Amino acid sequence: AAAAERAAEEARVANARAAQKKSEEKRGGPQEITPDNVKREMDGEQQVAPEQAAAATDPGQKLYDNALDLFRKNKFKEAYDGFSEYLSKYPKGTMRVNARFWMGDCLYNQSDYELAILEYQKIIVDFPYHAKASAALLKQGLAFKQLNDKDTARIVFEKIITEYPTSEQADAAKKYLQSL
């Protein structure tokens, strides 16, 4: 678990540096890397458009919406395939993080907890400042709990409380900790 936490931290630092470099290129020079600067940069990238306006900016919105509709109908295998197709065709689409999250949920709802954990991890590592990051971490903890890996579930729930203390997921994590 310590190795996974170190790897996640290294990925966060690498992502922050990459975001900073991208930002520097846009602004024409180096800027100080701070959590607030990186968060602002990441938030700006993630919040390209509100969900309602996303259809106008994301050519894959219809594909995403169809997959989400399948998910809501509990057709998890078909929904997974739809989200996967969306990510394959539109890897920079505005709904890419949500699509990845729903892929994890499709797997979770099919009791494929190990693969769900891996899908959620992609969000946690690649988009730590996205609104779905804390939700992905919570679902990851629940998946570990389903696998009866209570020690790892405890670590994940504690991480949510530490890294996302004001989120709804932190409140949920506290409740889940009490049940372990």
Short mmCIF file of N, CA and C in Angstrom, two decimals:
data_model
loop_
_atom_site.label_atom_id
_atom_site.label_comp_id
_atom_site.label_asym_id
_atom_site.label_seq_id
_atom_site.Cartn_x
_atom_site.Cartn_y
_atom_site.Cartn_z
N ALA A 1 0.83 -1.19 0.00
CA ALA A 1 0.00 0.00 0.00
C ALA A 1 0.88 1.26 0.00
N ALA A 2 2.00 1.22 0.72
CA ALA A 2 2.90 2.38 0.75
C ALA A 2 3.48 2.63 -0.63
N ALA A 3 3.81 1.57 -1.34
CA ALA A 3 4.34 1.72 -2.70
C ALA A 3 3.30 2.35 -3.62
N ALA A 4 2.06 1.95 -3.46
CA ALA A 4 0.98 2.52 -4.28
C ALA A 4 0.80 4.00 -3.98
N GLU A 5 0.88 4.36 -2.69
CA GLU A 5 0.76 5.77 -2.32
C GLU A 5 1.92 6.59 -2.88
N ARG A 6 3.14 6.03 -2.82
CA ARG A 6 4.30 6.73 -3.39
C ARG A 6 4.13 6.91 -4.89
N ALA A 7 3.67 5.86 -5.56
CA ALA A 7 3.48 5.94 -7.01
C ALA A 7 2.41 6.97 -7.36
N ALA A 8 1.34 7.00 -6.57
CA ALA A 8 0.28 7.99 -6.81
C ALA A 8 0.82 9.40 -6.60
N GLU A 9 1.64 9.60 -5.57
CA GLU A 9 2.22 10.92 -5.31
C GLU A 9 3.17 11.32 -6.43
N GLU A 10 3.99 10.39 -6.88
CA GLU A 10 4.89 10.68 -8.00
C GLU A 10 4.11 11.05 -9.25
N ALA A 11 2.99 10.37 -9.48
CA ALA A 11 2.16 10.68 -10.64
C ALA A 11 1.55 12.07 -10.50
N ARG A 12 1.12 12.42 -9.29
CA ARG A 12 0.55 13.76 -9.05
C ARG A 12 1.59 14.83 -9.36
N VAL A 13 2.82 14.63 -8.89
CA VAL A 13 3.88 15.60 -9.14
C VAL A 13 4.17 15.71 -10.63
N ALA A 14 4.24 14.57 -11.31
CA ALA A 14 4.50 14.58 -12.76
C ALA A 14 3.38 15.30 -13.50
N ASN A 15 2.14 15.04 -13.09
CA ASN A 15 1.00 15.72 -13.73
C ASN A 15 1.05 17.21 -13.47
N ALA A 16 1.42 17.61 -12.26
CA ALA A 16 1.52 19.03 -11.94
C ALA A 16 2.59 19.69 -12.79
N ARG A 17 3.72 19.02 -12.96
CA ARG A 17 4.79 19.58 -13.79
C ARG A 17 4.36 19.69 -15.26
N ALA A 18 3.67 18.67 -15.74
CA ALA A 18 3.21 18.70 -17.13
C ALA A 18 2.20 19.83 -17.33
N ALA A 19 1.29 19.97 -16.38
CA ALA A 19 0.30 21.06 -16.48
C ALA A 19 1.00 22.41 -16.43
N GLN A 20 2.01 22.51 -15.57
CA GLN A 20 2.74 23.77 -15.46
C GLN A 20 3.47 24.08 -16.76
N LYS A 21 4.09 23.08 -17.36
CA LYS A 21 4.81 23.30 -18.62
C LYS A 21 3.84 23.76 -19.70
N LYS A 22 2.68 23.12 -19.77
CA LYS A 22 1.66 23.50 -20.74
C LYS A 22 1.22 24.94 -20.50
N SER A 23 1.04 25.28 -19.24
CA SER A 23 0.64 26.64 -18.88
C SER A 23 1.71 27.65 -19.26
N GLU A 24 2.97 27.30 -19.01
CA GLU A 24 4.09 28.19 -19.35
C GLU A 24 4.13 28.46 -20.84
N GLU A 25 3.90 27.40 -21.63
CA GLU A 25 3.91 27.57 -23.07
C GLU A 25 2.83 28.55 -23.50
N LYS A 26 1.66 28.48 -22.87
CA LYS A 26 0.57 29.38 -23.20
C LYS A 26 0.91 30.82 -22.81
N ARG A 27 1.54 31.00 -21.65
CA ARG A 27 1.81 32.33 -21.13
C ARG A 27 3.16 32.87 -21.55
N GLY A 28 3.98 32.03 -22.18
CA GLY A 28 5.25 32.50 -22.70
C GLY A 28 6.39 32.53 -21.70
N GLY A 29 6.30 31.86 -20.58
CA GLY A 29 7.41 31.84 -19.64
C GLY A 29 7.11 31.03 -18.41
N PRO A 30 8.15 30.75 -17.60
CA PRO A 30 7.96 29.94 -16.39
C PRO A 30 7.08 30.65 -15.37
N GLN A 31 6.34 29.86 -14.64
CA GLN A 31 5.52 30.33 -13.53
C GLN A 31 5.83 29.44 -12.34
N GLU A 32 5.64 29.97 -11.16
CA GLU A 32 5.88 29.18 -9.96
C GLU A 32 4.84 28.06 -9.87
N ILE A 33 5.31 26.86 -9.53
CA ILE A 33 4.40 25.74 -9.36
C ILE A 33 3.93 25.74 -7.91
N THR A 34 2.66 25.96 -7.73
CA THR A 34 2.04 25.89 -6.40
C THR A 34 0.79 25.05 -6.54
N PRO A 35 0.31 24.48 -5.44
CA PRO A 35 -0.93 23.70 -5.54
C PRO A 35 -2.08 24.52 -6.12
N ASP A 36 -2.19 25.79 -5.73
CA ASP A 36 -3.27 26.63 -6.25
C ASP A 36 -3.13 26.86 -7.75
N ASN A 37 -1.89 27.12 -8.22
CA ASN A 37 -1.69 27.33 -9.65
C ASN A 37 -2.03 26.08 -10.44
N VAL A 38 -1.57 24.94 -9.95
CA VAL A 38 -1.83 23.69 -10.64
C VAL A 38 -3.32 23.39 -10.63
N LYS A 39 -3.96 23.59 -9.47
CA LYS A 39 -5.40 23.33 -9.37
C LYS A 39 -6.16 24.23 -10.34
N ARG A 40 -5.79 25.51 -10.39
CA ARG A 40 -6.45 26.44 -11.30
C ARG A 40 -6.28 25.98 -12.74
N GLU A 41 -5.07 25.57 -13.08
CA GLU A 41 -4.79 25.10 -14.44
C GLU A 41 -5.60 23.85 -14.75
N MET A 42 -5.61 22.90 -13.82
CA MET A 42 -6.34 21.66 -14.03
C MET A 42 -7.84 21.92 -14.09
N ASP A 43 -8.34 22.76 -13.18
CA ASP A 43 -9.76 23.06 -13.17
C ASP A 43 -10.17 23.71 -14.49
N GLY A 44 -9.35 24.61 -14.98
CA GLY A 44 -9.65 25.26 -16.25
C GLY A 44 -9.75 24.25 -17.37
N GLU A 45 -8.87 23.27 -17.37
CA GLU A 45 -8.90 22.26 -18.42
C GLU A 45 -10.12 21.35 -18.27
N GLN A 46 -10.45 21.01 -17.03
CA GLN A 46 -11.54 20.07 -16.79
C GLN A 46 -12.91 20.70 -17.01
N GLN A 47 -13.03 21.98 -16.74
CA GLN A 47 -14.33 22.62 -16.82
C GLN A 47 -14.44 23.43 -18.09
N VAL A 48 -14.18 22.77 -19.20
CA VAL A 48 -14.23 23.43 -20.50
C VAL A 48 -15.63 23.97 -20.76
N ALA A 49 -16.64 23.18 -20.44
CA ALA A 49 -18.01 23.62 -20.65
C ALA A 49 -18.92 22.92 -19.66
N PRO A 50 -20.01 23.55 -19.28
CA PRO A 50 -20.98 22.86 -18.42
C PRO A 50 -21.55 21.65 -19.17
N GLU A 51 -22.07 20.69 -18.42
CA GLU A 51 -22.60 19.48 -19.04
C GLU A 51 -23.63 19.81 -20.12
N GLN A 52 -24.48 20.79 -19.87
CA GLN A 52 -25.50 21.12 -20.86
C GLN A 52 -24.89 21.67 -22.15
N ALA A 53 -23.80 22.42 -22.03
CA ALA A 53 -23.18 23.02 -23.21
C ALA A 53 -22.14 22.10 -23.84
N ALA A 54 -21.86 20.96 -23.20
CA ALA A 54 -20.81 20.08 -23.69
C ALA A 54 -21.11 19.54 -25.08
N ALA A 55 -22.38 19.33 -25.38
CA ALA A 55 -22.74 18.78 -26.68
C ALA A 55 -22.27 19.69 -27.81
N ALA A 56 -22.26 20.99 -27.57
CA ALA A 56 -21.84 21.93 -28.60
C ALA A 56 -20.33 21.90 -28.79
N THR A 57 -19.58 21.52 -27.76
CA THR A 57 -18.12 21.56 -27.83
C THR A 57 -17.49 20.19 -27.98
N ASP A 58 -18.23 19.14 -27.72
CA ASP A 58 -17.68 17.79 -27.77
C ASP A 58 -18.40 16.98 -28.84
N PRO A 59 -17.71 16.69 -29.93
CA PRO A 59 -18.37 15.94 -31.00
C PRO A 59 -18.78 14.53 -30.56
N GLY A 60 -18.25 14.04 -29.47
CA GLY A 60 -18.59 12.71 -28.98
C GLY A 60 -19.70 12.69 -27.96
N GLN A 61 -20.32 13.84 -27.71
CA GLN A 61 -21.34 13.93 -26.66
C GLN A 61 -22.46 12.92 -26.86
N LYS A 62 -22.91 12.74 -28.09
CA LYS A 62 -24.01 11.81 -28.35
C LYS A 62 -23.59 10.38 -27.97
N LEU A 63 -22.39 10.00 -28.32
CA LEU A 63 -21.87 8.68 -27.97
C LEU A 63 -21.82 8.52 -26.44
N TYR A 64 -21.33 9.54 -25.76
CA TYR A 64 -21.27 9.53 -24.30
C TYR A 64 -22.68 9.41 -23.71
N ASP A 65 -23.60 10.23 -24.20
CA ASP A 65 -24.98 10.21 -23.69
C ASP A 65 -25.64 8.85 -23.89
N ASN A 66 -25.39 8.23 -25.03
CA ASN A 66 -25.95 6.89 -25.29
C ASN A 66 -25.41 5.88 -24.29
N ALA A 67 -24.10 5.95 -24.00
CA ALA A 67 -23.50 5.03 -23.03
C ALA A 67 -24.08 5.27 -21.64
N LEU A 68 -24.25 6.53 -21.28
CA LEU A 68 -24.82 6.86 -19.96
C LEU A 68 -26.26 6.35 -19.86
N ASP A 69 -27.01 6.45 -20.93
CA ASP A 69 -28.37 5.93 -20.96
C ASP A 69 -28.38 4.42 -20.73
N LEU A 70 -27.45 3.72 -21.36
CA LEU A 70 -27.33 2.27 -21.15
C LEU A 70 -26.99 1.97 -19.70
N PHE A 71 -26.10 2.76 -19.11
CA PHE A 71 -25.74 2.56 -17.71
C PHE A 71 -26.97 2.71 -16.82
N ARG A 72 -27.74 3.74 -17.07
CA ARG A 72 -28.94 4.00 -16.26
C ARG A 72 -29.98 2.88 -16.41
N LYS A 73 -29.91 2.15 -17.51
CA LYS A 73 -30.80 1.00 -17.73
C LYS A 73 -30.18 -0.29 -17.21
N ASN A 74 -29.09 -0.17 -16.46
CA ASN A 74 -28.38 -1.32 -15.89
C ASN A 74 -27.81 -2.26 -16.94
N LYS A 75 -27.53 -1.74 -18.11
CA LYS A 75 -26.87 -2.51 -19.17
C LYS A 75 -25.38 -2.18 -19.10
N PHE A 76 -24.75 -2.71 -18.06
CA PHE A 76 -23.40 -2.30 -17.72
C PHE A 76 -22.35 -2.70 -18.75
N LYS A 77 -22.47 -3.87 -19.32
CA LYS A 77 -21.49 -4.32 -20.33
C LYS A 77 -21.57 -3.42 -21.56
N GLU A 78 -22.78 -3.15 -22.04
CA GLU A 78 -22.97 -2.30 -23.21
C GLU A 78 -22.53 -0.86 -22.91
N ALA A 79 -22.84 -0.39 -21.71
CA ALA A 79 -22.44 0.96 -21.31
C ALA A 79 -20.92 1.07 -21.27
N TYR A 80 -20.27 0.06 -20.68
CA TYR A 80 -18.81 0.05 -20.64
C TYR A 80 -18.23 0.16 -22.05
N ASP A 81 -18.77 -0.63 -22.95
CA ASP A 81 -18.30 -0.59 -24.34
C ASP A 81 -18.50 0.79 -24.96
N GLY A 82 -19.63 1.43 -24.65
CA GLY A 82 -19.90 2.76 -25.18
C GLY A 82 -18.94 3.81 -24.65
N PHE A 83 -18.68 3.77 -23.34
CA PHE A 83 -17.72 4.72 -22.76
C PHE A 83 -16.31 4.47 -23.30
N SER A 84 -15.98 3.20 -23.46
CA SER A 84 -14.67 2.85 -24.00
C SER A 84 -14.52 3.36 -25.44
N GLU A 85 -15.58 3.24 -26.21
CA GLU A 85 -15.55 3.74 -27.59
C GLU A 85 -15.40 5.27 -27.59
N TYR A 86 -16.11 5.92 -26.67
CA TYR A 86 -16.00 7.38 -26.55
C TYR A 86 -14.54 7.78 -26.30
N LEU A 87 -13.91 7.12 -25.33
CA LEU A 87 -12.52 7.46 -25.00
C LEU A 87 -11.56 7.13 -26.14
N SER A 88 -11.87 6.08 -26.86
CA SER A 88 -11.03 5.70 -27.99
C SER A 88 -11.11 6.74 -29.11
N LYS A 89 -12.32 7.20 -29.39
CA LYS A 89 -12.52 8.16 -30.48
C LYS A 89 -12.22 9.60 -30.07
N TYR A 90 -12.45 9.91 -28.79
CA TYR A 90 -12.32 11.30 -28.30
C TYR A 90 -11.49 11.33 -27.01
N PRO A 91 -10.22 10.98 -27.09
CA PRO A 91 -9.40 10.91 -25.87
C PRO A 91 -9.25 12.25 -25.14
N LYS A 92 -9.50 13.35 -25.82
CA LYS A 92 -9.44 14.67 -25.18
C LYS A 92 -10.84 15.28 -25.03
N GLY A 93 -11.86 14.46 -25.20
CA GLY A 93 -13.24 14.95 -25.10
C GLY A 93 -13.53 15.53 -23.73
N THR A 94 -14.49 16.44 -23.70
CA THR A 94 -14.80 17.13 -22.44
C THR A 94 -15.36 16.18 -21.39
N MET A 95 -15.87 15.05 -21.79
CA MET A 95 -16.46 14.10 -20.84
C MET A 95 -15.55 12.92 -20.54
N ARG A 96 -14.27 13.05 -20.86
CA ARG A 96 -13.36 11.90 -20.73
C ARG A 96 -13.22 11.41 -19.29
N VAL A 97 -13.18 12.32 -18.34
CA VAL A 97 -13.02 11.89 -16.94
C VAL A 97 -14.29 11.20 -16.47
N ASN A 98 -15.44 11.78 -16.82
CA ASN A 98 -16.71 11.15 -16.44
C ASN A 98 -16.85 9.78 -17.10
N ALA A 99 -16.45 9.68 -18.37
CA ALA A 99 -16.54 8.39 -19.06
C ALA A 99 -15.69 7.34 -18.34
N ARG A 100 -14.49 7.73 -17.93
CA ARG A 100 -13.61 6.81 -17.21
C ARG A 100 -14.27 6.38 -15.88
N PHE A 101 -14.87 7.34 -15.19
CA PHE A 101 -15.53 7.04 -13.92
C PHE A 101 -16.67 6.03 -14.14
N TRP A 102 -17.49 6.29 -15.15
CA TRP A 102 -18.61 5.39 -15.42
C TRP A 102 -18.12 4.01 -15.83
N MET A 103 -16.98 3.94 -16.52
CA MET A 103 -16.42 2.63 -16.85
C MET A 103 -16.10 1.86 -15.57
N GLY A 104 -15.53 2.57 -14.60
CA GLY A 104 -15.27 1.94 -13.30
C GLY A 104 -16.55 1.48 -12.64
N ASP A 105 -17.58 2.32 -12.71
CA ASP A 105 -18.87 1.94 -12.12
C ASP A 105 -19.51 0.76 -12.84
N CYS A 106 -19.33 0.68 -14.16
CA CYS A 106 -19.85 -0.47 -14.90
C CYS A 106 -19.21 -1.76 -14.37
N LEU A 107 -17.91 -1.72 -14.20
CA LEU A 107 -17.19 -2.90 -13.69
C LEU A 107 -17.60 -3.20 -12.25
N TYR A 108 -17.70 -2.17 -11.43
CA TYR A 108 -18.09 -2.34 -10.02
C TYR A 108 -19.47 -3.00 -9.95
N ASN A 109 -20.41 -2.53 -10.76
CA ASN A 109 -21.77 -3.07 -10.74
C ASN A 109 -21.86 -4.48 -11.29
N GLN A 110 -20.81 -4.93 -11.97
CA GLN A 110 -20.73 -6.32 -12.43
C GLN A 110 -19.88 -7.16 -11.48
N SER A 111 -19.55 -6.61 -10.31
CA SER A 111 -18.73 -7.27 -9.29
C SER A 111 -17.33 -7.58 -9.76
N ASP A 112 -16.85 -6.84 -10.73
CA ASP A 112 -15.47 -7.00 -11.21
C ASP A 112 -14.64 -5.92 -10.51
N TYR A 113 -14.47 -6.11 -9.20
CA TYR A 113 -13.89 -5.07 -8.34
C TYR A 113 -12.43 -4.76 -8.65
N GLU A 114 -11.66 -5.79 -9.01
CA GLU A 114 -10.24 -5.54 -9.29
C GLU A 114 -10.08 -4.60 -10.48
N LEU A 115 -10.82 -4.85 -11.55
CA LEU A 115 -10.73 -3.98 -12.72
C LEU A 115 -11.34 -2.61 -12.45
N ALA A 116 -12.37 -2.57 -11.64
CA ALA A 116 -12.96 -1.28 -11.26
C ALA A 116 -11.93 -0.43 -10.53
N ILE A 117 -11.20 -1.04 -9.62
CA ILE A 117 -10.15 -0.33 -8.87
C ILE A 117 -9.15 0.29 -9.84
N LEU A 118 -8.77 -0.45 -10.85
CA LEU A 118 -7.80 0.06 -11.83
C LEU A 118 -8.37 1.22 -12.64
N GLU A 119 -9.64 1.15 -13.01
CA GLU A 119 -10.27 2.26 -13.75
C GLU A 119 -10.31 3.51 -12.87
N TYR A 120 -10.72 3.36 -11.64
CA TYR A 120 -10.77 4.51 -10.73
C TYR A 120 -9.38 5.10 -10.52
N GLN A 121 -8.38 4.23 -10.47
CA GLN A 121 -7.00 4.70 -10.25
C GLN A 121 -6.55 5.63 -11.37
N LYS A 122 -7.00 5.38 -12.59
CA LYS A 122 -6.62 6.24 -13.71
C LYS A 122 -7.10 7.67 -13.49
N ILE A 123 -8.26 7.83 -12.90
CA ILE A 123 -8.77 9.18 -12.60
C ILE A 123 -7.97 9.80 -11.47
N ILE A 124 -7.73 9.02 -10.43
CA ILE A 124 -7.02 9.52 -9.24
C ILE A 124 -5.63 10.02 -9.63
N VAL A 125 -4.95 9.28 -10.48
CA VAL A 125 -3.59 9.64 -10.88
C VAL A 125 -3.58 10.75 -11.94
N ASP A 126 -4.42 10.61 -12.97
CA ASP A 126 -4.36 11.54 -14.09
C ASP A 126 -5.11 12.85 -13.86
N PHE A 127 -6.11 12.84 -12.99
CA PHE A 127 -6.94 14.03 -12.76
C PHE A 127 -7.21 14.25 -11.27
N PRO A 128 -6.16 14.41 -10.45
CA PRO A 128 -6.36 14.49 -9.00
C PRO A 128 -7.16 15.70 -8.55
N TYR A 129 -7.29 16.72 -9.39
CA TYR A 129 -8.04 17.92 -9.01
C TYR A 129 -9.43 17.97 -9.62
N HIS A 130 -9.78 16.96 -10.36
CA HIS A 130 -11.11 16.91 -10.95
C HIS A 130 -12.12 16.53 -9.88
N ALA A 131 -13.34 16.99 -10.04
CA ALA A 131 -14.40 16.70 -9.08
C ALA A 131 -14.63 15.19 -8.92
N LYS A 132 -14.34 14.41 -9.94
CA LYS A 132 -14.55 12.96 -9.86
C LYS A 132 -13.43 12.22 -9.12
N ALA A 133 -12.34 12.90 -8.81
CA ALA A 133 -11.22 12.21 -8.16
C ALA A 133 -11.60 11.68 -6.79
N SER A 134 -12.26 12.48 -5.97
CA SER A 134 -12.63 12.01 -4.63
C SER A 134 -13.70 10.92 -4.74
N ALA A 135 -14.60 11.03 -5.72
CA ALA A 135 -15.61 10.00 -5.92
C ALA A 135 -14.96 8.69 -6.36
N ALA A 136 -13.96 8.80 -7.24
CA ALA A 136 -13.25 7.60 -7.69
C ALA A 136 -12.52 6.93 -6.52
N LEU A 137 -11.94 7.74 -5.67
CA LEU A 137 -11.24 7.20 -4.50
C LEU A 137 -12.22 6.49 -3.56
N LEU A 138 -13.38 7.09 -3.35
CA LEU A 138 -14.39 6.46 -2.50
C LEU A 138 -14.83 5.12 -3.08
N LYS A 139 -15.11 5.09 -4.38
CA LYS A 139 -15.54 3.84 -5.01
C LYS A 139 -14.42 2.80 -4.96
N GLN A 140 -13.19 3.28 -5.05
CA GLN A 140 -12.05 2.36 -4.94
C GLN A 140 -12.04 1.73 -3.54
N GLY A 141 -12.25 2.54 -2.52
CA GLY A 141 -12.31 2.02 -1.16
C GLY A 141 -13.43 1.01 -0.99
N LEU A 142 -14.57 1.31 -1.58
CA LEU A 142 -15.71 0.37 -1.49
C LEU A 142 -15.40 -0.94 -2.22
N ALA A 143 -14.67 -0.84 -3.31
CA ALA A 143 -14.29 -2.05 -4.04
C ALA A 143 -13.35 -2.91 -3.20
N PHE A 144 -12.39 -2.26 -2.53
CA PHE A 144 -11.50 -3.02 -1.64
C PHE A 144 -12.30 -3.65 -0.51
N LYS A 145 -13.29 -2.93 0.00
CA LYS A 145 -14.14 -3.47 1.06
C LYS A 145 -14.90 -4.70 0.54
N GLN A 146 -15.42 -4.63 -0.69
CA GLN A 146 -16.12 -5.77 -1.29
C GLN A 146 -15.20 -6.99 -1.44
N LEU A 147 -13.92 -6.71 -1.65
CA LEU A 147 -12.94 -7.79 -1.79
C LEU A 147 -12.44 -8.29 -0.43
N ASN A 148 -13.04 -7.78 0.64
CA ASN A 148 -12.66 -8.11 2.01
C ASN A 148 -11.21 -7.72 2.32
N ASP A 149 -10.70 -6.72 1.65
CA ASP A 149 -9.38 -6.16 1.93
C ASP A 149 -9.60 -4.91 2.78
N LYS A 150 -9.94 -5.15 4.03
CA LYS A 150 -10.32 -4.05 4.92
C LYS A 150 -9.16 -3.12 5.23
N ASP A 151 -7.95 -3.65 5.28
CA ASP A 151 -6.80 -2.79 5.56
C ASP A 151 -6.60 -1.76 4.45
N THR A 152 -6.66 -2.20 3.21
CA THR A 152 -6.50 -1.27 2.09
C THR A 152 -7.69 -0.33 2.01
N ALA A 153 -8.89 -0.84 2.25
CA ALA A 153 -10.08 0.02 2.25
C ALA A 153 -9.90 1.13 3.28
N ARG A 154 -9.39 0.78 4.46
CA ARG A 154 -9.17 1.76 5.53
C ARG A 154 -8.18 2.84 5.06
N ILE A 155 -7.11 2.42 4.42
CA ILE A 155 -6.09 3.36 3.93
C ILE A 155 -6.73 4.32 2.91
N VAL A 156 -7.53 3.77 2.01
CA VAL A 156 -8.17 4.60 0.98
C VAL A 156 -9.15 5.58 1.61
N PHE A 157 -9.97 5.12 2.54
CA PHE A 157 -10.93 6.01 3.18
C PHE A 157 -10.22 7.12 3.96
N GLU A 158 -9.13 6.76 4.63
CA GLU A 158 -8.36 7.78 5.36
C GLU A 158 -7.73 8.79 4.40
N LYS A 159 -7.31 8.32 3.25
CA LYS A 159 -6.72 9.21 2.24
C LYS A 159 -7.76 10.23 1.75
N ILE A 160 -8.99 9.80 1.57
CA ILE A 160 -10.05 10.72 1.16
C ILE A 160 -10.21 11.83 2.20
N ILE A 161 -10.25 11.45 3.46
CA ILE A 161 -10.43 12.42 4.54
C ILE A 161 -9.28 13.40 4.58
N THR A 162 -8.07 12.91 4.32
CA THR A 162 -6.88 13.77 4.33
C THR A 162 -6.79 14.67 3.10
N GLU A 163 -7.00 14.09 1.91
CA GLU A 163 -6.78 14.84 0.67
C GLU A 163 -7.99 15.62 0.19
N TYR A 164 -9.19 15.20 0.59
CA TYR A 164 -10.42 15.88 0.16
C TYR A 164 -11.31 16.12 1.37
N PRO A 165 -10.79 16.82 2.39
CA PRO A 165 -11.50 16.93 3.68
C PRO A 165 -12.87 17.61 3.62
N THR A 166 -13.10 18.46 2.65
CA THR A 166 -14.38 19.17 2.59
C THR A 166 -15.37 18.54 1.62
N SER A 167 -15.00 17.43 1.03
CA SER A 167 -15.87 16.78 0.05
C SER A 167 -16.96 15.95 0.73
N GLU A 168 -18.03 15.70 -0.02
CA GLU A 168 -19.07 14.80 0.47
C GLU A 168 -18.50 13.40 0.70
N GLN A 169 -17.52 13.04 -0.13
CA GLN A 169 -16.92 11.71 -0.02
C GLN A 169 -16.15 11.55 1.29
N ALA A 170 -15.62 12.64 1.83
CA ALA A 170 -14.92 12.57 3.12
C ALA A 170 -15.90 12.19 4.22
N ASP A 171 -17.10 12.76 4.17
CA ASP A 171 -18.13 12.41 5.16
C ASP A 171 -18.51 10.94 5.03
N ALA A 172 -18.68 10.49 3.79
CA ALA A 172 -19.02 9.08 3.56
C ALA A 172 -17.89 8.17 4.02
N ALA A 173 -16.65 8.57 3.75
CA ALA A 173 -15.49 7.77 4.14
C ALA A 173 -15.45 7.59 5.66
N LYS A 174 -15.77 8.63 6.39
CA LYS A 174 -15.79 8.54 7.87
C LYS A 174 -16.79 7.48 8.32
N LYS A 175 -17.94 7.45 7.68
CA LYS A 175 -18.97 6.45 8.03
C LYS A 175 -18.49 5.04 7.69
N TYR A 176 -17.87 4.90 6.51
CA TYR A 176 -17.39 3.58 6.11
C TYR A 176 -16.26 3.10 7.03
N LEU A 177 -15.43 4.03 7.49
CA LEU A 177 -14.36 3.65 8.43
C LEU A 177 -14.94 3.04 9.70
N GLN A 178 -16.04 3.60 10.16
CA GLN A 178 -16.65 3.09 11.38
C GLN A 178 -17.20 1.67 11.19
N SER A 179 -17.51 1.32 9.96
CA SER A 179 -18.09 0.00 9.70
C SER A 179 -17.04 -1.08 9.44
N LEU A 180 -15.77 -0.68 9.37
CA LEU A 180 -14.72 -1.67 9.10
C LEU A 180 -14.31 -2.40 10.36
#
